CSV table of N, CA and C in Angstrom, one decimal:
chain,number,residue,atom,x,y,z
A,1,MET,N,-23.2,13.3,35.8
A,1,MET,CA,-22.7,14.4,36.6
A,1,MET,C,-22.1,15.5,35.7
A,2,ALA,N,-22.9,16.5,35.4
A,2,ALA,CA,-22.5,17.5,34.4
A,2,ALA,C,-21.2,18.2,34.8
A,3,GLU,N,-21.0,18.5,36.1
A,3,GLU,CA,-19.9,19.3,36.6
A,3,GLU,C,-18.6,18.5,36.3
A,4,ALA,N,-18.6,17.2,36.5
A,4,ALA,CA,-17.5,16.3,36.3
A,4,ALA,C,-17.2,16.2,34.8
A,5,ASP,N,-18.2,16.2,34.0
A,5,ASP,CA,-18.0,16.1,32.5
A,5,ASP,C,-17.4,17.4,32.0
A,6,GLU,N,-17.8,18.6,32.5
A,6,GLU,CA,-17.2,19.9,32.2
A,6,GLU,C,-15.8,19.9,32.6
A,7,LEU,N,-15.5,19.4,33.8
A,7,LEU,CA,-14.1,19.4,34.3
A,7,LEU,C,-13.2,18.5,33.5
A,8,THR,N,-13.8,17.4,33.1
A,8,THR,CA,-13.0,16.4,32.2
A,8,THR,C,-12.7,17.1,30.9
A,9,ALA,N,-13.6,17.8,30.3
A,9,ALA,CA,-13.4,18.5,29.0
A,9,ALA,C,-12.3,19.6,29.2
A,10,LEU,N,-12.4,20.3,30.3
A,10,LEU,CA,-11.4,21.4,30.6
A,10,LEU,C,-10.0,20.8,30.7
A,11,VAL,N,-9.8,19.8,31.5
A,11,VAL,CA,-8.5,19.2,31.6
A,11,VAL,C,-8.0,18.7,30.3
A,12,ALA,N,-8.8,18.0,29.6
A,12,ALA,CA,-8.5,17.4,28.3
A,12,ALA,C,-8.0,18.5,27.3
A,13,SER,N,-8.6,19.7,27.4
A,13,SER,CA,-8.3,20.8,26.5
A,13,SER,C,-6.9,21.3,26.7
A,14,ALA,N,-6.3,21.0,27.8
A,14,ALA,CA,-4.9,21.5,28.1
A,14,ALA,C,-3.9,21.0,27.2
A,15,ASP,N,-4.0,19.7,26.8
A,15,ASP,CA,-3.0,19.1,26.0
A,15,ASP,C,-3.6,17.8,25.3
A,16,ALA,N,-3.5,17.8,24.0
A,16,ALA,CA,-4.1,16.7,23.2
A,16,ALA,C,-3.5,15.4,23.5
A,17,ARG,N,-2.3,15.3,24.1
A,17,ARG,CA,-1.6,14.1,24.3
A,17,ARG,C,-2.0,13.3,25.6
A,18,LEU,N,-2.9,13.9,26.3
A,18,LEU,CA,-3.2,13.3,27.6
A,18,LEU,C,-3.9,12.0,27.4
A,19,ASP,N,-3.5,11.0,28.2
A,19,ASP,CA,-4.2,9.7,28.3
A,19,ASP,C,-5.2,9.8,29.5
A,20,THR,N,-6.3,9.1,29.4
A,20,THR,CA,-7.3,9.0,30.5
A,20,THR,C,-7.6,7.6,30.8
A,21,ALA,N,-7.9,7.3,32.0
A,21,ALA,CA,-8.3,6.0,32.5
A,21,ALA,C,-8.9,6.1,33.9
A,22,THR,N,-9.8,5.2,34.2
A,22,THR,CA,-10.3,5.1,35.6
A,22,THR,C,-9.3,4.4,36.4
A,23,LYS,N,-8.7,5.1,37.3
A,23,LYS,CA,-7.7,4.6,38.3
A,23,LYS,C,-8.0,5.0,39.7
A,24,TRP,N,-7.9,4.1,40.6
A,24,TRP,CA,-8.2,4.4,42.0
A,24,TRP,C,-9.6,5.0,42.2
A,25,GLY,N,-10.5,4.6,41.4
A,25,GLY,CA,-11.9,5.0,41.5
A,25,GLY,C,-12.1,6.5,41.0
A,26,ARG,N,-11.2,7.0,40.2
A,26,ARG,CA,-11.2,8.3,39.7
A,26,ARG,C,-10.9,8.3,38.2
A,27,LEU,N,-11.3,9.3,37.5
A,27,LEU,CA,-10.9,9.5,36.1
A,27,LEU,C,-9.5,10.2,36.2
A,28,ALA,N,-8.5,9.5,35.8
A,28,ALA,CA,-7.1,10.1,35.9
A,28,ALA,C,-6.5,10.4,34.6
A,29,PHE,N,-5.6,11.3,34.6
A,29,PHE,CA,-4.9,11.8,33.4
A,29,PHE,C,-3.4,11.6,33.5
A,30,THR,N,-2.7,11.2,32.5
A,30,THR,CA,-1.3,11.1,32.4
A,30,THR,C,-0.8,11.3,31.0
A,31,LEU,N,0.5,11.1,30.8
A,31,LEU,CA,1.1,11.1,29.5
A,31,LEU,C,1.8,9.8,29.3
A,32,ASP,N,1.8,9.3,28.0
A,32,ASP,CA,2.5,8.1,27.6
A,32,ASP,C,2.2,6.9,28.5
A,33,GLY,N,1.0,6.8,29.0
A,33,GLY,CA,0.6,5.7,29.8
A,33,GLY,C,1.4,5.5,31.1
A,34,ASP,N,2.0,6.6,31.6
A,34,ASP,CA,2.8,6.5,32.8
A,34,ASP,C,1.9,6.8,34.0
A,35,TRP,N,1.3,5.7,34.5
A,35,TRP,CA,0.3,5.8,35.6
A,35,TRP,C,1.0,5.9,36.9
A,36,HIS,N,2.3,5.5,37.0
A,36,HIS,CA,3.0,5.7,38.3
A,36,HIS,C,3.2,7.2,38.5
A,37,HIS,N,3.3,8.0,37.5
A,37,HIS,CA,3.5,9.4,37.6
A,37,HIS,C,2.3,10.1,37.0
A,38,TRP,N,1.1,9.8,37.5
A,38,TRP,CA,-0.1,10.4,36.9
A,38,TRP,C,-0.1,11.9,37.3
A,39,LEU,N,-0.8,12.6,36.5
A,39,LEU,CA,-0.8,14.1,36.6
A,39,LEU,C,-1.9,14.6,37.5
A,40,CYS,N,-3.1,14.3,37.2
A,40,CYS,CA,-4.3,14.8,37.9
A,40,CYS,C,-5.4,13.8,37.8
A,41,ALA,N,-6.4,14.0,38.6
A,41,ALA,CA,-7.6,13.1,38.5
A,41,ALA,C,-8.8,13.9,39.0
A,42,ILE,N,-10.0,13.4,38.6
A,42,ILE,CA,-11.2,14.0,39.0
A,42,ILE,C,-11.9,13.1,40.0
A,43,ALA,N,-12.0,13.6,41.2
A,43,ALA,CA,-12.6,12.9,42.3
A,43,ALA,C,-14.1,13.3,42.4
A,44,THR,N,-15.0,12.3,42.6
A,44,THR,CA,-16.4,12.7,42.7
A,44,THR,C,-17.0,12.1,44.0
A,45,PRO,N,-16.5,12.5,45.1
A,45,PRO,CA,-17.1,12.1,46.4
A,45,PRO,C,-18.5,12.8,46.6
A,46,LYS,N,-19.2,12.4,47.6
A,46,LYS,CA,-20.5,13.0,47.9
A,46,LYS,C,-20.3,14.5,48.3
A,47,SER,N,-19.1,14.8,48.8
A,47,SER,CA,-18.8,16.2,49.3
A,47,SER,C,-18.6,17.1,48.1
A,48,GLY,N,-18.5,16.6,46.9
A,48,GLY,CA,-18.4,17.5,45.7
A,48,GLY,C,-17.2,17.1,44.8
A,49,VAL,N,-17.3,17.5,43.6
A,49,VAL,CA,-16.3,17.1,42.6
A,49,VAL,C,-15.1,18.0,42.8
A,50,ARG,N,-13.9,17.3,42.7
A,50,ARG,CA,-12.7,18.0,42.9
A,50,ARG,C,-11.7,17.6,41.8
A,51,LEU,N,-10.8,18.5,41.4
A,51,LEU,CA,-9.6,18.2,40.6
A,51,LEU,C,-8.4,18.1,41.5
A,52,VAL,N,-7.8,16.9,41.4
A,52,VAL,CA,-6.7,16.6,42.3
A,52,VAL,C,-5.4,16.5,41.5
A,53,PHE,N,-4.4,17.2,41.9
A,53,PHE,CA,-3.1,17.1,41.3
A,53,PHE,C,-2.1,16.3,42.1
A,54,HIS,N,-1.6,15.2,41.5
A,54,HIS,CA,-0.7,14.3,42.2
A,54,HIS,C,0.5,14.9,42.8
A,55,LYS,N,1.1,15.8,42.1
A,55,LYS,CA,2.3,16.5,42.6
A,55,LYS,C,2.0,18.0,42.6
A,56,GLY,N,0.9,18.4,43.1
A,56,GLY,CA,0.4,19.7,43.1
A,56,GLY,C,1.4,20.7,43.9
A,57,VAL,N,2.1,20.1,44.9
A,57,VAL,CA,3.0,21.0,45.7
A,57,VAL,C,4.1,21.5,44.8
A,58,LEU,N,4.4,20.9,43.7
A,58,LEU,CA,5.5,21.4,42.8
A,58,LEU,C,5.0,22.4,41.8
A,59,LEU,N,3.7,22.7,41.7
A,59,LEU,CA,3.2,23.6,40.7
A,59,LEU,C,3.1,25.1,41.2
A,60,ALA,N,3.5,26.0,40.3
A,60,ALA,CA,3.3,27.4,40.6
A,60,ALA,C,1.8,27.6,40.5
A,61,ASP,N,1.3,28.4,41.4
A,61,ASP,CA,-0.1,28.6,41.5
A,61,ASP,C,-0.4,30.1,41.8
A,62,PRO,N,0.0,31.0,40.8
A,62,PRO,CA,-0.1,32.4,41.0
A,62,PRO,C,-1.5,32.9,41.4
A,63,ALA,N,-2.6,32.2,41.0
A,63,ALA,CA,-3.9,32.6,41.3
A,63,ALA,C,-4.4,32.0,42.6
A,64,GLY,N,-3.6,31.2,43.3
A,64,GLY,CA,-3.9,30.7,44.6
A,64,GLY,C,-5.1,29.8,44.6
A,65,LEU,N,-5.3,28.9,43.6
A,65,LEU,CA,-6.4,28.1,43.5
A,65,LEU,C,-6.3,26.8,44.2
A,66,LEU,N,-5.1,26.3,44.4
A,66,LEU,CA,-4.8,24.9,45.0
A,66,LEU,C,-4.9,25.0,46.5
A,67,THR,N,-5.5,23.9,47.1
A,67,THR,CA,-5.5,23.8,48.5
A,67,THR,C,-5.0,22.4,48.9
A,68,GLY,N,-4.6,22.3,50.1
A,68,GLY,CA,-4.1,21.0,50.6
A,68,GLY,C,-2.8,21.2,51.4
A,69,SER,N,-2.6,20.2,52.3
A,69,SER,CA,-1.4,20.3,53.1
A,69,SER,C,-0.6,19.0,53.1
A,70,GLY,N,-0.9,18.1,52.3
A,70,GLY,CA,-0.2,16.8,52.2
A,70,GLY,C,1.2,17.0,51.6
A,71,ARG,N,2.0,16.0,51.6
A,71,ARG,CA,3.4,16.1,51.1
A,71,ARG,C,3.4,16.5,49.6
A,72,TYR,N,2.5,15.9,48.8
A,72,TYR,CA,2.5,16.2,47.3
A,72,TYR,C,1.1,16.7,46.8
A,73,VAL,N,0.0,16.1,47.2
A,73,VAL,CA,-1.3,16.3,46.6
A,73,VAL,C,-1.8,17.7,46.9
A,74,ARG,N,-2.4,18.3,45.9
A,74,ARG,CA,-3.1,19.6,46.0
A,74,ARG,C,-4.4,19.5,45.2
A,75,GLU,N,-5.4,20.2,45.5
A,75,GLU,CA,-6.7,20.1,44.8
A,75,GLU,C,-7.4,21.4,44.8
A,76,LEU,N,-8.5,21.4,44.0
A,76,LEU,CA,-9.4,22.5,43.9
A,76,LEU,C,-10.7,22.0,43.6
A,77,THR,N,-11.8,22.7,44.0
A,77,THR,CA,-13.1,22.3,43.7
A,77,THR,C,-13.4,22.4,42.2
A,78,ALA,N,-14.4,21.7,41.7
A,78,ALA,CA,-14.8,21.8,40.3
A,78,ALA,C,-15.3,23.2,40.0
A,79,SER,N,-16.0,23.8,40.9
A,79,SER,CA,-16.6,25.1,40.7
A,79,SER,C,-15.5,26.1,40.5
A,80,THR,N,-14.4,26.0,41.4
A,80,THR,CA,-13.3,26.9,41.2
A,80,THR,C,-12.6,26.7,39.9
A,81,ALA,N,-12.3,25.4,39.6
A,81,ALA,CA,-11.6,25.1,38.3
A,81,ALA,C,-12.4,25.6,37.1
A,82,LEU,N,-13.7,25.4,37.1
A,82,LEU,CA,-14.5,25.8,36.0
A,82,LEU,C,-14.6,27.4,35.8
A,83,ALA,N,-14.4,28.1,37.0
A,83,ALA,CA,-14.4,29.5,36.9
A,83,ALA,C,-13.1,30.1,36.5
A,84,HIS,N,-12.1,29.3,36.4
A,84,HIS,CA,-10.7,29.7,36.1
A,84,HIS,C,-10.1,28.8,35.0
A,85,PRO,N,-10.7,28.7,33.9
A,85,PRO,CA,-10.2,27.7,32.9
A,85,PRO,C,-8.8,27.9,32.4
A,86,GLU,N,-8.4,29.1,32.2
A,86,GLU,CA,-7.0,29.3,31.7
A,86,GLU,C,-6.0,28.9,32.7
A,87,GLU,N,-6.3,29.3,34.0
A,87,GLU,CA,-5.4,28.9,35.1
A,87,GLU,C,-5.3,27.4,35.3
A,88,VAL,N,-6.4,26.7,35.1
A,88,VAL,CA,-6.4,25.3,35.2
A,88,VAL,C,-5.6,24.6,34.1
A,89,ARG,N,-5.8,25.1,32.9
A,89,ARG,CA,-5.0,24.6,31.8
A,89,ARG,C,-3.5,24.8,32.0
A,90,ALA,N,-3.1,26.0,32.6
A,90,ALA,CA,-1.7,26.2,32.9
A,90,ALA,C,-1.2,25.3,34.0
A,91,LEU,N,-2.1,25.0,35.0
A,91,LEU,CA,-1.7,24.0,36.0
A,91,LEU,C,-1.5,22.6,35.4
A,92,VAL,N,-2.3,22.2,34.5
A,92,VAL,CA,-2.2,20.9,33.9
A,92,VAL,C,-0.9,20.9,33.0
A,93,ARG,N,-0.6,21.9,32.3
A,93,ARG,CA,0.6,22.0,31.5
A,93,ARG,C,1.9,22.0,32.4
A,94,GLU,N,1.8,22.6,33.5
A,94,GLU,CA,2.9,22.6,34.5
A,94,GLU,C,3.1,21.2,35.1
A,95,ALA,N,1.9,20.6,35.4
A,95,ALA,CA,2.0,19.2,35.9
A,95,ALA,C,2.7,18.3,34.9
A,96,ILE,N,2.5,18.5,33.6
A,96,ILE,CA,3.2,17.7,32.6
A,96,ILE,C,4.7,18.0,32.7
A,97,ALA,N,5.1,19.2,32.9
A,97,ALA,CA,6.5,19.6,32.9
A,97,ALA,C,7.2,19.0,34.2
A,98,HIS,N,6.4,18.8,35.2
A,98,HIS,CA,7.0,18.2,36.5
A,98,HIS,C,6.6,16.8,36.7
A,99,GLN,N,6.1,16.1,35.7
A,99,GLN,CA,5.5,14.8,35.8
A,99,GLN,C,6.4,13.8,36.6
A,100,THR,N,7.7,13.7,36.4
A,100,THR,CA,8.5,12.7,37.1
A,100,THR,C,9.3,13.3,38.2
A,101,GLU,N,9.2,14.5,38.5
A,101,GLU,CA,10.0,15.1,39.6
A,101,GLU,C,9.4,14.7,41.0
A,102,LEU,N,10.3,14.8,41.9
A,102,LEU,CA,10.0,14.5,43.3
A,102,LEU,C,10.6,15.6,44.2
A,103,LEU,N,10.1,15.7,45.4
A,103,LEU,CA,10.7,16.6,46.4
A,103,LEU,C,12.1,16.1,46.8
A,104,ASP,N,13.0,16.9,47.2
A,104,ASP,CA,14.3,16.5,47.7
A,104,ASP,C,14.1,15.7,49.0
């Protein structure tokens, strides 16, 4: 799946310290092996490839790329992510900064 591969490379380019592993049926990214506080993952359902941020609600999103209404998770389609590489790298870096934070 070329789109998922491109998205994987984009996320990985945000920070060389990222760890990857297949978790929960998705390719997930974290730092320092902290899978309890994973950062983001690439979901590949039949409906289309998506980049999912575990704590996306905590991220500033000035470009308005993220969608979702759950308590924490926000996502964007692969096509949107690939069309906005700098914004996605910024989201990944911000996810790193908020890795262990929770809502009040």
